[in-house]
Coordinates of C-alpha atoms in Angstrom, one line a residue:
M237 CA -45.3 -42.1 -40.9
T238 CA -46.6 -43.2 -44.3
N239 CA -45.2 -45.8 -46.9
S240 CA -44.5 -44.8 -50.4
A241 CA -44.3 -47.3 -52.8
K242 CA -41.5 -47.5 -55.5
T243 CA -43.4 -47.2 -59.1
L244 CA -41.9 -49.2 -61.9
N245 CA -40.4 -47.2 -64.3
T246 CA -41.6 -47.4 -67.6
Y247 CA -39.8 -44.5 -69.4
Y248 CA -36.4 -44.9 -70.9
D249 CA -33.6 -42.8 -73.8
A250 CA -33.8 -46.1 -75.3
I251 CA -35.1 -49.8 -75.3
V252 CA -32.7 -52.6 -76.6
I253 CA -35.0 -55.9 -77.8
G254 CA -32.5 -58.9 -77.0
A255 CA -29.2 -59.4 -74.9
G256 CA -27.3 -61.3 -77.2
H257 CA -24.1 -60.5 -78.3
A258 CA -25.5 -57.6 -80.4
G259 CA -27.3 -56.0 -77.7
C260 CA -25.0 -56.1 -74.9
E261 CA -23.0 -54.0 -77.1
A262 CA -25.7 -51.8 -78.1
G263 CA -26.8 -51.2 -74.5
L264 CA -23.5 -50.6 -72.6
A265 CA -22.8 -47.9 -75.7
L266 CA -25.8 -46.4 -75.0
A267 CA -25.5 -46.5 -71.1
R268 CA -21.8 -45.6 -71.3
L269 CA -22.6 -42.6 -73.2
G270 CA -25.2 -41.6 -71.1
S271 CA -28.5 -42.6 -72.0
K272 CA -31.0 -44.3 -69.7
V273 CA -31.2 -47.7 -71.1
L274 CA -33.9 -50.8 -70.7
L275 CA -32.3 -53.9 -72.1
L276 CA -35.0 -56.9 -72.4
A277 CA -33.6 -60.5 -72.4
T278 CA -36.1 -63.3 -73.0
N279 CA -34.4 -65.3 -70.7
L280 CA -31.2 -64.1 -68.7
D281 CA -29.5 -67.0 -69.4
T282 CA -29.5 -66.1 -72.9
V283 CA -27.4 -63.1 -72.3
A284 CA -24.1 -63.0 -74.1
Y285 CA -24.8 -67.1 -74.7
C286 CA -22.3 -68.6 -77.1
A287 CA -25.1 -70.8 -78.6
C288 CA -23.2 -72.4 -81.1
N289 CA -19.2 -72.5 -80.9
P290 CA -17.5 -71.9 -77.5
S291 CA -15.0 -69.1 -79.0
I292 CA -14.9 -65.4 -79.9
G293 CA -12.9 -64.2 -82.9
G294 CA -11.2 -66.3 -86.1
T295 CA -10.5 -65.3 -89.6
A296 CA -12.0 -61.9 -90.2
K297 CA -13.6 -61.7 -86.9
G298 CA -10.6 -61.7 -84.7
Q299 CA -10.3 -58.2 -86.7
M300 CA -13.6 -57.4 -85.9
V301 CA -13.3 -57.9 -82.0
R302 CA -10.0 -55.6 -82.1
E303 CA -11.9 -52.8 -83.5
I304 CA -15.3 -53.1 -81.3
D305 CA -12.5 -53.0 -78.4
A306 CA -10.3 -50.1 -79.9
L307 CA -14.0 -48.2 -80.3
G308 CA -14.4 -48.8 -76.4
G309 CA -16.9 -52.1 -76.6
Q310 CA -16.8 -55.0 -74.6
M311 CA -16.3 -58.5 -76.2
G312 CA -12.8 -58.4 -76.5
L313 CA -12.1 -57.7 -72.5
C314 CA -15.3 -60.3 -71.7
A315 CA -13.2 -62.9 -73.9
D316 CA -9.8 -62.5 -72.1
S317 CA -11.5 -62.8 -68.9
S318 CA -13.2 -66.3 -70.3
L319 CA -10.2 -67.4 -71.9
L320 CA -9.4 -71.0 -72.4
Q321 CA -7.2 -70.9 -75.1
L322 CA -5.6 -68.1 -77.7
R323 CA -4.1 -68.8 -81.3
M324 CA -3.0 -66.4 -84.1
L325 CA -4.8 -68.0 -87.6
N326 CA -3.8 -67.8 -90.8
K327 CA 0.1 -67.3 -89.5
G328 CA 1.6 -69.5 -92.6
K329 CA -0.1 -66.5 -95.1
G330 CA 0.6 -62.9 -94.9
R331 CA 0.2 -60.8 -92.5
A332 CA -3.0 -58.9 -94.1
V333 CA -5.1 -62.2 -92.7
Y334 CA -3.4 -63.2 -89.6
S335 CA -6.4 -63.6 -87.3
P336 CA -7.2 -64.0 -83.6
R337 CA -9.0 -66.5 -82.1
A338 CA -10.3 -67.7 -78.3
Q339 CA -11.2 -70.3 -77.0
V340 CA -13.7 -69.3 -74.0
D341 CA -15.4 -70.5 -71.5
K342 CA -19.3 -70.1 -72.5
Y343 CA -20.5 -70.2 -69.6
K344 CA -18.0 -67.8 -68.1
Y345 CA -18.1 -65.4 -70.6
H346 CA -22.1 -65.4 -70.0
L347 CA -21.6 -64.4 -66.5
N348 CA -19.0 -61.9 -67.1
M349 CA -21.1 -60.2 -69.7
K350 CA -24.2 -60.2 -67.3
L351 CA -22.4 -59.1 -64.3
T352 CA -20.8 -56.1 -66.6
L353 CA -24.3 -55.2 -67.7
E354 CA -25.8 -55.5 -64.0
N355 CA -23.0 -53.1 -62.8
T356 CA -23.3 -50.4 -65.7
P357 CA -25.0 -47.1 -64.7
N358 CA -27.9 -46.0 -66.7
L359 CA -28.9 -49.4 -67.8
T360 CA -31.8 -51.7 -66.7
L361 CA -31.0 -55.3 -67.3
R362 CA -34.8 -57.2 -67.6
Q363 CA -36.2 -60.4 -68.4
G364 CA -39.3 -59.9 -71.0
E365 CA -40.2 -61.3 -74.2
A366 CA -40.9 -58.3 -76.5
T367 CA -44.0 -58.5 -78.3
D368 CA -45.1 -55.5 -79.8
I369 CA -43.1 -52.1 -81.4
E370 CA -45.7 -49.3 -81.6
Q371 CA -44.9 -45.6 -82.9
V372 CA -46.5 -43.2 -80.4
E373 CA -46.3 -39.4 -79.8
E374 CA -45.8 -38.8 -76.5
N375 CA -43.5 -35.7 -75.9
D376 CA -39.9 -37.0 -77.0
Y377 CA -41.0 -40.5 -76.6
K378 CA -41.7 -42.2 -80.0
F379 CA -42.0 -45.8 -79.2
A380 CA -43.7 -48.2 -77.2
V381 CA -42.4 -51.7 -76.6
T382 CA -44.9 -54.1 -74.9
T383 CA -43.7 -57.4 -73.4
A384 CA -45.4 -60.8 -72.9
V385 CA -46.5 -59.8 -69.4
D386 CA -47.9 -57.0 -70.6
I387 CA -46.1 -54.4 -69.4
T388 CA -45.9 -51.4 -71.9
Y389 CA -42.0 -49.4 -71.9
K390 CA -41.8 -45.7 -73.8
S391 CA -38.6 -44.6 -75.3
K392 CA -37.0 -42.2 -77.8
V393 CA -35.3 -44.9 -79.7
V394 CA -35.3 -48.8 -79.8
V395 CA -32.5 -50.9 -81.0
V396 CA -33.7 -54.3 -82.2
C397 CA -31.2 -57.3 -81.7
T398 CA -33.4 -60.4 -81.4
G399 CA -30.7 -62.9 -82.8
V400 CA -32.5 -65.9 -83.8
Y401 CA -35.5 -66.1 -81.9
L402 CA -37.9 -64.5 -83.8
K403 CA -40.2 -67.4 -84.3
S404 CA -37.4 -70.1 -84.1
R405 CA -38.0 -73.8 -84.4
I406 CA -34.9 -76.4 -83.9
I407 CA -35.0 -79.1 -86.3
I408 CA -33.9 -82.9 -85.4
G409 CA -34.6 -85.4 -88.0
E410 CA -38.7 -85.6 -87.9
C411 CA -38.2 -83.8 -84.3
I412 CA -39.2 -80.1 -84.7
K413 CA -40.0 -77.6 -81.7
E414 CA -40.8 -73.9 -81.9
V415 CA -37.9 -73.0 -79.6
G416 CA -34.8 -71.1 -79.6
P417 CA -30.9 -71.8 -79.2
N418 CA -30.7 -74.8 -76.8
G419 CA -34.1 -75.0 -76.0
F420 CA -34.5 -71.2 -74.7
A421 CA -38.0 -70.1 -75.7
S422 CA -38.2 -68.5 -78.8
A423 CA -39.9 -65.0 -79.6
N424 CA -43.0 -65.8 -81.4
K425 CA -44.7 -62.3 -81.7
L426 CA -42.6 -59.8 -82.4
S427 CA -42.4 -60.6 -86.4
A428 CA -46.2 -59.7 -86.7
S429 CA -45.4 -56.0 -85.3
L430 CA -42.4 -55.7 -87.4
E431 CA -44.5 -56.7 -90.7
K432 CA -47.1 -54.2 -89.3
L433 CA -44.4 -51.8 -89.2
G434 CA -43.8 -52.5 -93.2
F435 CA -40.9 -54.6 -92.7
A436 CA -40.4 -57.6 -95.0
I437 CA -39.6 -60.8 -93.1
K438 CA -37.2 -63.7 -94.3
R439 CA -36.3 -67.0 -93.1
F440 CA -32.8 -67.9 -92.6
K441 CA -31.2 -71.2 -90.9
T442 CA -28.0 -71.9 -89.3
G443 CA -27.2 -74.8 -87.0
T444 CA -24.9 -76.5 -84.3
P445 CA -23.1 -79.5 -83.8
A446 CA -23.5 -82.2 -81.3
R447 CA -21.7 -81.7 -77.8
I448 CA -20.0 -84.8 -76.9
N449 CA -18.3 -86.2 -73.4
K450 CA -14.7 -85.6 -73.6
N451 CA -14.4 -89.3 -71.5
S452 CA -15.6 -90.7 -74.6
V453 CA -13.4 -89.5 -76.7
D454 CA -10.0 -91.3 -77.9
F455 CA -7.6 -88.3 -78.1
D456 CA -4.7 -90.3 -79.0
K457 CA -5.8 -90.7 -82.5
M458 CA -6.1 -86.8 -82.7
Q459 CA -3.9 -83.8 -83.5
K460 CA -3.7 -81.9 -80.3
Q461 CA -3.8 -78.1 -80.9
E462 CA -1.9 -75.7 -78.2
G463 CA -2.4 -72.3 -77.6
E464 CA 0.0 -69.4 -77.9
K465 CA 1.6 -66.9 -75.7
M466 CA 0.7 -63.6 -77.5
Q467 CA -1.2 -60.4 -77.0
S468 CA -4.5 -60.8 -75.2
F469 CA -7.7 -60.0 -77.3
S470 CA -8.2 -56.3 -75.8
F471 CA -5.6 -54.1 -76.5
L472 CA -6.1 -53.3 -72.6
N473 CA -4.7 -56.3 -71.5
S474 CA -1.1 -57.7 -71.8
T475 CA 0.4 -61.0 -72.9
C476 CA -1.9 -64.1 -72.4
A477 CA -0.7 -67.8 -72.3
D478 CA -3.7 -69.7 -71.5
N479 CA -3.7 -73.4 -72.8
V480 CA -6.3 -75.8 -72.6
S481 CA -5.8 -77.8 -75.7
C482 CA -8.2 -78.3 -78.6
Y483 CA -7.9 -81.1 -81.0
L484 CA -8.0 -81.8 -84.7
T485 CA -9.5 -84.9 -86.5
Y486 CA -11.0 -86.4 -89.8
S487 CA -14.0 -87.8 -90.9
T488 CA -13.8 -91.2 -93.0
Q489 CA -14.9 -92.7 -95.7
D490 CA -17.6 -94.6 -93.7
T491 CA -18.5 -91.4 -92.6
K492 CA -19.6 -90.4 -96.2
Q493 CA -21.3 -93.9 -96.2
V494 CA -23.7 -93.6 -93.6
I495 CA -25.1 -90.0 -94.8
L496 CA -25.4 -91.2 -98.4
D497 CA -27.3 -94.2 -97.3
N498 CA -29.4 -91.7 -95.1
I499 CA -29.6 -88.6 -97.1
D500 CA -33.7 -89.4 -97.4
K501 CA -33.9 -88.4 -93.5
A502 CA -32.2 -85.2 -94.4
P503 CA -34.8 -82.3 -93.4
L504 CA -32.3 -80.3 -95.8
Y505 CA -33.1 -82.4 -98.6
S506 CA -36.4 -83.8 -97.4
G507 CA -37.7 -80.1 -98.0
S508 CA -38.7 -80.1 -93.4
I509 CA -36.3 -76.8 -93.6
K510 CA -37.6 -73.8 -95.4
G511 CA -35.0 -71.8 -94.5
V512 CA -31.4 -70.7 -96.2
G513 CA -28.6 -72.0 -94.5
P514 CA -24.9 -69.9 -94.6
R515 CA -23.1 -71.1 -97.6
Y516 CA -19.6 -70.9 -95.8
C517 CA -20.7 -73.0 -92.9
P518 CA -22.6 -76.1 -94.1
S519 CA -23.8 -79.0 -92.4
I520 CA -22.0 -82.4 -92.9
E521 CA -23.9 -83.8 -95.0
D522 CA -24.5 -80.5 -97.1
K523 CA -20.5 -81.0 -97.3
I524 CA -20.9 -84.8 -98.3
I525 CA -23.2 -83.8 -101.3
R526 CA -21.2 -80.5 -102.1
F527 CA -18.4 -81.9 -102.2
A528 CA -18.4 -85.6 -103.2
D529 CA -14.5 -85.6 -104.3
K530 CA -13.5 -84.9 -101.0
E531 CA -12.2 -88.1 -99.0
Q532 CA -12.7 -86.4 -95.6
H533 CA -13.1 -83.2 -94.1
Q534 CA -11.5 -81.4 -91.1
I535 CA -13.0 -81.8 -87.3
F536 CA -12.0 -79.9 -84.5
L537 CA -12.9 -80.5 -80.7
E538 CA -13.5 -77.7 -78.9
P539 CA -13.9 -77.5 -74.9
E540 CA -17.3 -75.8 -73.7
G541 CA -15.8 -74.7 -70.6
A542 CA -13.6 -75.4 -67.3
C543 CA -16.5 -76.8 -65.6
T544 CA -17.8 -79.5 -68.0
N545 CA -17.1 -82.2 -69.9
E546 CA -18.8 -81.3 -73.0
Y547 CA -17.1 -80.7 -75.9
Y548 CA -18.2 -79.3 -79.2
V549 CA -17.5 -80.8 -82.3
Q550 CA -16.7 -77.9 -84.8
G551 CA -17.7 -79.1 -88.4
V552 CA -20.2 -81.9 -87.9
S553 CA -23.5 -79.5 -88.0
S554 CA -26.8 -81.6 -88.6
S555 CA -30.3 -81.9 -88.7
M556 CA -30.4 -85.8 -89.3
P557 CA -32.5 -87.7 -86.8
A558 CA -30.7 -88.3 -83.4
E559 CA -30.4 -91.9 -84.2
V560 CA -28.4 -91.1 -87.8
Q561 CA -26.6 -88.6 -85.8
Y562 CA -25.0 -91.3 -83.5
K563 CA -24.0 -93.3 -86.4
I564 CA -22.1 -90.3 -88.3
Y565 CA -20.2 -89.3 -85.5
T566 CA -19.1 -93.2 -84.7
T567 CA -17.2 -92.7 -87.9
I568 CA -15.0 -90.0 -86.5
I569 CA -11.5 -90.8 -86.1
G570 CA -10.9 -91.1 -82.3
L571 CA -15.1 -90.9 -81.4
E572 CA -15.7 -94.7 -82.1
N573 CA -17.3 -94.5 -78.6
V574 CA -18.7 -91.3 -78.5
E575 CA -21.2 -90.3 -76.0
I576 CA -23.3 -87.8 -77.3
M577 CA -24.8 -85.1 -74.4
R578 CA -26.8 -82.8 -76.9
D579 CA -28.1 -83.5 -79.9
A580 CA -27.0 -81.5 -83.2
Y581 CA -29.7 -79.5 -84.6
A582 CA -30.6 -76.5 -87.5
I583 CA -32.6 -73.7 -86.3
E584 CA -34.7 -71.2 -88.6
Y585 CA -35.6 -67.7 -87.8
D586 CA -36.9 -64.8 -89.0
C587 CA -35.1 -61.7 -89.8
I588 CA -35.2 -58.6 -92.1
D589 CA -33.6 -57.1 -95.2
A590 CA -30.7 -55.0 -94.2
T591 CA -30.8 -53.0 -97.3
T592 CA -33.9 -51.1 -95.4
L593 CA -31.4 -49.7 -93.0
Y594 CA -29.1 -47.0 -93.1
P595 CA -25.6 -47.7 -93.0
Y596 CA -25.8 -46.3 -89.3
L597 CA -28.2 -49.1 -88.9
M598 CA -31.2 -47.3 -88.8
S599 CA -34.3 -48.0 -90.7
K600 CA -35.0 -45.6 -93.6
N601 CA -38.9 -45.3 -92.9
I602 CA -39.0 -45.2 -89.5
N603 CA -36.7 -42.7 -87.6
G604 CA -35.1 -43.7 -84.3
L605 CA -35.7 -47.3 -85.0
F606 CA -32.3 -49.5 -85.3
F607 CA -31.7 -53.1 -86.0
A608 CA -28.4 -54.9 -85.0
G609 CA -27.3 -58.3 -85.2
Q610 CA -28.3 -61.6 -86.8
V611 CA -31.8 -60.2 -86.9
N612 CA -30.3 -58.3 -89.9
G613 CA -29.5 -61.6 -91.7
T614 CA -25.5 -62.2 -90.6
S615 CA -24.1 -64.9 -88.7
G616 CA -21.5 -65.0 -86.2
Y617 CA -21.4 -63.5 -82.8
E618 CA -18.6 -60.9 -83.9
E619 CA -20.3 -59.8 -86.8
A620 CA -23.3 -59.2 -84.2
A621 CA -21.7 -57.3 -81.9
A622 CA -19.8 -55.2 -84.5
Q623 CA -23.2 -53.9 -85.5
G624 CA -24.4 -54.1 -82.2
I625 CA -21.8 -51.1 -80.7
I626 CA -22.5 -48.9 -84.3
A627 CA -26.3 -49.1 -83.5
G628 CA -25.9 -48.2 -80.0
I629 CA -23.8 -45.2 -80.8
N630 CA -25.8 -44.1 -83.2
A631 CA -29.1 -44.5 -81.4
Y632 CA -27.3 -42.4 -78.9
R633 CA -26.5 -39.7 -81.0
H634 CA -30.2 -40.0 -83.1
I635 CA -31.2 -38.9 -79.3
N636 CA -29.1 -35.7 -79.1
N637 CA -29.4 -34.7 -82.5
L638 CA -25.6 -35.3 -83.4
D639 CA -24.2 -36.6 -86.7
Y640 CA -24.4 -40.2 -87.2
V641 CA -21.2 -42.3 -87.1
V642 CA -20.5 -44.4 -90.3
L643 CA -17.5 -46.6 -90.6
G644 CA -16.3 -46.4 -94.1
R645 CA -14.7 -49.8 -96.1
Q646 CA -11.3 -48.4 -96.1
T647 CA -11.3 -47.8 -91.8
S648 CA -12.1 -51.3 -90.6
Y649 CA -14.1 -54.3 -91.3
I650 CA -17.1 -53.3 -89.2
G651 CA -17.0 -50.5 -92.3
V652 CA -17.2 -53.3 -94.5
L653 CA -19.5 -55.7 -92.7
I654 CA -22.1 -52.8 -92.6
D655 CA -21.4 -51.1 -96.0
D656 CA -22.2 -54.8 -97.7
I657 CA -25.3 -56.0 -95.7
T658 CA -27.3 -52.2 -96.3
T659 CA -25.7 -52.0 -99.9
K660 CA -25.9 -55.6 -101.0
Q661 CA -29.1 -57.9 -100.8
S662 CA -28.2 -61.2 -99.3
N663 CA -29.9 -64.4 -100.0
E664 CA -28.3 -66.3 -97.4
P665 CA -26.7 -65.5 -93.8
Y666 CA -23.8 -62.8 -94.3
R667 CA -20.5 -64.1 -93.0
M668 CA -17.5 -61.9 -92.7
M669 CA -14.4 -63.1 -94.9
T670 CA -10.9 -61.1 -95.1
S671 CA -11.3 -61.7 -98.8
R672 CA -14.6 -59.2 -98.5
A673 CA -11.8 -56.4 -97.5
E674 CA -10.2 -54.8 -100.2
Y675 CA -8.1 -52.9 -98.0
R676 CA -7.1 -55.9 -95.3
L677 CA -3.4 -55.3 -95.4
T678 CA -4.1 -51.7 -94.0
L679 CA -7.4 -53.1 -91.7
R680 CA -4.8 -55.7 -89.8
Q681 CA -6.1 -57.1 -86.6
D682 CA -2.5 -55.8 -85.0
N683 CA -3.5 -52.0 -85.7
A684 CA -7.1 -51.8 -85.0
D685 CA -6.4 -49.6 -81.8
L686 CA -4.5 -47.1 -84.0
R687 CA -7.1 -46.8 -86.6
L688 CA -10.2 -46.4 -84.3
T689 CA -9.1 -45.6 -80.8
Q690 CA -9.5 -42.0 -81.7
I691 CA -12.3 -42.3 -83.0
G692 CA -13.8 -44.3 -80.2
R693 CA -12.4 -41.3 -78.0
D694 CA -14.4 -38.6 -79.9
I695 CA -17.5 -40.6 -79.9
G696 CA -17.1 -40.5 -76.1
L697 CA -16.5 -44.5 -75.3
V698 CA -12.7 -44.6 -74.8
S699 CA -11.8 -44.6 -71.3
D700 CA -8.8 -41.9 -70.2
L701 CA -7.0 -45.4 -69.6
R702 CA -7.5 -46.6 -72.8
Y703 CA -6.6 -43.5 -74.2
Q704 CA -3.3 -43.2 -72.9
K705 CA -1.9 -46.3 -74.0
Y706 CA -3.0 -45.7 -77.3
L707 CA -1.0 -42.3 -77.0
D708 CA 1.9 -44.4 -75.1
K709 CA 1.6 -46.7 -78.0
K710 CA 1.5 -44.3 -80.5
A711 CA 4.6 -42.5 -79.2
K712 CA 7.1 -45.3 -78.9
I713 CA 6.4 -46.4 -82.5
E714 CA 7.6 -42.8 -83.6
L715 CA 10.7 -43.7 -81.6
V716 CA 11.3 -46.8 -82.9
E717 CA 10.4 -45.2 -86.5
D718 CA 12.9 -42.2 -85.7
S719 CA 15.8 -44.8 -86.1
L720 CA 15.7 -46.6 -89.0
K721 CA 17.5 -43.8 -91.3
T722 CA 20.3 -44.6 -88.5
I723 CA 23.2 -46.0 -91.0
I724 CA 25.3 -49.0 -89.5
K725 CA 28.9 -49.6 -90.4
P726 CA 29.9 -52.9 -91.8
A727 CA 31.7 -54.0 -89.1
Q728 CA 28.8 -53.7 -86.7
I729 CA 26.5 -55.5 -88.7
N730 CA 27.9 -57.8 -91.2
A731 CA 28.6 -60.8 -88.0
F732 CA 24.8 -60.4 -87.9
L733 CA 24.0 -60.4 -91.7
Q734 CA 26.6 -63.8 -92.2
D735 CA 24.6 -65.2 -89.4
K736 CA 21.3 -64.7 -91.0
D737 CA 22.2 -65.9 -94.1
E738 CA 21.8 -62.7 -95.8
A739 CA 24.7 -60.9 -97.9
Q740 CA 27.2 -58.9 -96.5
V741 CA 27.6 -55.3 -97.2
K742 CA 30.7 -53.2 -98.1
S743 CA 29.5 -49.9 -97.0
G744 CA 27.1 -48.4 -94.2
V745 CA 23.2 -49.3 -94.5
S746 CA 20.3 -48.0 -92.9
I747 CA 18.7 -49.9 -90.1
E748 CA 15.3 -49.7 -92.5
D749 CA 17.1 -51.7 -95.3
C750 CA 18.4 -54.1 -92.8
I751 CA 14.9 -54.9 -91.9
K752 CA 13.8 -55.6 -95.3
R753 CA 15.9 -58.3 -95.8
T754 CA 14.2 -61.4 -95.7
N755 CA 15.9 -63.1 -92.8
V756 CA 16.0 -60.4 -90.4
T757 CA 13.5 -59.5 -88.3
A758 CA 13.3 -56.0 -86.3
R759 CA 13.6 -57.7 -82.7
E760 CA 16.8 -59.7 -83.3
L761 CA 18.2 -56.5 -85.3
F762 CA 17.4 -54.0 -82.5
D763 CA 18.4 -56.8 -79.6
Y764 CA 21.8 -57.3 -81.8
L765 CA 22.5 -53.4 -81.8
G766 CA 21.6 -52.8 -77.7
M767 CA 18.5 -51.1 -79.1
F768 CA 15.0 -50.6 -77.4
A769 CA 15.2 -53.8 -75.7
N770 CA 12.1 -52.3 -73.1
V771 CA 10.0 -51.7 -75.8
E772 CA 6.9 -54.1 -76.2
Q773 CA 7.4 -57.1 -79.1
E774 CA 3.9 -55.4 -80.7
I775 CA 5.5 -52.2 -80.9
I776 CA 8.6 -53.4 -83.0
E777 CA 6.4 -55.7 -84.8
Q778 CA 4.0 -52.6 -86.2
V779 CA 7.5 -50.8 -87.3
E780 CA 8.4 -54.3 -88.6
I781 CA 5.5 -54.6 -90.5
A782 CA 5.5 -50.9 -91.7
V783 CA 9.0 -51.7 -92.8
K784 CA 8.6 -54.9 -94.9
Y785 CA 5.1 -54.2 -96.7
K786 CA 6.1 -50.4 -97.6
G787 CA 5.2 -50.6 -101.4
Y788 CA 2.3 -52.6 -100.7
I789 CA 0.9 -50.6 -98.3
D790 CA 1.7 -47.4 -100.1
K791 CA 0.0 -49.0 -103.3
E792 CA -3.1 -49.8 -101.0
K793 CA -2.9 -45.9 -99.6
L794 CA -3.7 -44.7 -103.4
Q795 CA -6.5 -47.1 -103.6
I796 CA -8.1 -45.6 -100.6
E797 CA -7.8 -42.2 -101.7
Q798 CA -9.2 -43.0 -105.2
F799 CA -12.1 -44.7 -103.2
E800 CA -12.9 -41.7 -101.2
K801 CA -13.2 -39.4 -103.9
L802 CA -16.5 -41.6 -104.9
E803 CA -17.2 -41.5 -101.0
S804 CA -17.2 -38.0 -100.7
K805 CA -19.5 -37.2 -103.6
L806 CA -22.9 -37.5 -101.6
I807 CA -26.4 -37.7 -103.1
P808 CA -29.2 -35.8 -101.8
P809 CA -31.3 -38.0 -99.6
D810 CA -34.4 -36.6 -101.7
F811 CA -32.6 -37.4 -105.0
N812 CA -34.8 -38.3 -107.9
Y813 CA -33.4 -41.0 -109.9
D814 CA -36.1 -40.2 -112.8
T815 CA -33.7 -37.3 -113.8
A816 CA -30.9 -39.2 -114.4
L817 CA -31.7 -39.5 -118.4
G818 CA -29.9 -42.5 -119.4
L819 CA -30.3 -44.5 -116.3
R820 CA -30.9 -48.3 -116.8
I821 CA -34.1 -49.5 -115.5
E822 CA -32.6 -51.9 -113.2
A823 CA -30.1 -49.7 -111.9
R824 CA -33.1 -46.7 -111.2
Q825 CA -35.2 -49.8 -109.3
K826 CA -32.3 -50.6 -107.3
L827 CA -31.2 -47.3 -106.5
K828 CA -34.7 -46.1 -105.4
A829 CA -34.9 -49.1 -103.1
I830 CA -31.5 -48.5 -101.6
R831 CA -31.0 -45.0 -101.2
P832 CA -27.3 -44.6 -101.1
L833 CA -25.8 -42.3 -99.5
S834 CA -23.0 -41.4 -101.9
L835 CA -21.8 -42.2 -105.2
G836 CA -19.3 -44.7 -103.3
Q837 CA -22.2 -46.6 -101.9
A838 CA -24.1 -46.2 -105.1
S839 CA -21.2 -48.1 -107.2
R840 CA -21.5 -51.5 -104.7
V841 CA -25.4 -51.9 -105.2
S842 CA -25.7 -54.9 -107.0
G843 CA -27.3 -54.2 -110.7
V844 CA -25.6 -50.9 -110.9
S845 CA -22.6 -50.6 -113.4
P846 CA -19.8 -47.7 -114.0
A847 CA -22.0 -46.8 -116.9
D848 CA -24.9 -45.7 -114.4
I849 CA -22.6 -44.1 -112.0
A850 CA -21.1 -41.9 -114.8
I851 CA -24.7 -40.8 -115.6
L852 CA -25.3 -39.9 -111.7
I853 CA -22.2 -38.0 -111.8
V854 CA -23.4 -35.9 -114.7
T855 CA -26.8 -35.5 -113.0
L856 CA -25.6 -34.3 -109.8
V857 CA -23.1 -32.1 -111.6
R858 CA -25.6 -30.5 -113.7
G859 CA -28.2 -30.2 -110.5
A860 CA -25.5 -28.6 -108.8
K861 CA -25.2 -26.1 -111.4

């Protein structure tokens, strides 16, 4: 009998570097589509780790999570399985900006995602710090990735999803540590490898608040925020009503004074911090300086998990010395006797300029090298996961010589995000907001499955179960829509209208015209008429939104048609901008650097004017002739 030792496999179709929110979605997409994937994490405890907010979703971010889910991604499912609370934000505004936000158990979220990765066929999850990426020529294998323990893996494509770990350091006053989030080890060698491959490295910054012991909090001085019974994050799941409370409180004039008295100790102002931070998520000291006229700032207390007393103090991120942080926190209403368990800190890290990538997230200079997540200069778990699933999809399609998938601005928030970061140079971490989406009434969170499930199915990520649920939903919507032209006699409807404080009718009126009325909801009307009792609320709401917003939606559709005309006018990859006579120097330089794929994308490049686009159109038409 002979012993046969199993040898270490070092050949894969794809290597994904980093197992944060981007890396998880990229690795899962590749593996589920059929590629053999190695997913490298510097530490397996960092897999899908929520290093900042213990939450998924939020304004604009909730739309992206629903879109990831509709395409066949994992984030929404993992949020549902780790849920503490679910709420719909912006309900005081229009439907275009409704945004779901889940409070999750961050430890359960990490474990659920890690277990999903471990049980996914074709995917190997491996602890290992990638230190070097080299281009090689070995049959179909184009890349060699070496780890800190000197193992070299070969692959056909590489997806870089390093998050905020590249040469990261955390800063608490004068205390500076060369580590990543939460004290995890940083990745200190890969930046040099990326520079060797031709990528310019930028330095960005973000931060996180302190974690405090809930037993030291006076919740009676705060406003309790309950969750809601509503549709779960994933379209595969039904209504969810988990309800662990969060709390709203405020800073005080004393908070402001403590910060002003110690502003000379703030690394942000002393020069210790070199990286550029996110404008839309400033530290508490930055808020006090930038918004000096404000007497108080909102602060939210959010549970980190079901098995811990730690609470996250949203709105009070800081890099002040620990002693000053304590003074700041004790001035907040309800935190007078606070016990800080983990200090707030700022974190600096390396990232690349995403304008060096195509809209399908592959490098313009190195075929087969993809990037996704905060390494592209974005902020947030949701932005990272959105890029991750698209990078994973396109890495698979690159391996198999298929056309790349590019989601347009008119199809999704994901399309807006990727178009923005690959077209417009950003000098700060990019954060998705509803205001960035021109067609946000069309790109609502509630219809993400109707917009993107078919695309996910065509790609190959949408399961039979998800697809059948999508088809059933479409059929039910059509059933309800077919009833809208039904005429109701005055005797059938006037009592209802009177009860709703609406004008009564003297002749027959359609169901559609009744729903258009301000005080009438579709569900109440159908219940009164004895119709569609067994049809889910989300179906009824889809129809109601389409009726009440019809004029605005039709107007947006016309704008989308005009937008698509420019998007359909492609620019050849090898187009010589020097032949476009009359093109301004700035525009020529920017267009040469970005190399847009279409006139639509060219029109969104910073420094390119409508006159420049007109010149491009003439040049392209002349060239075609």
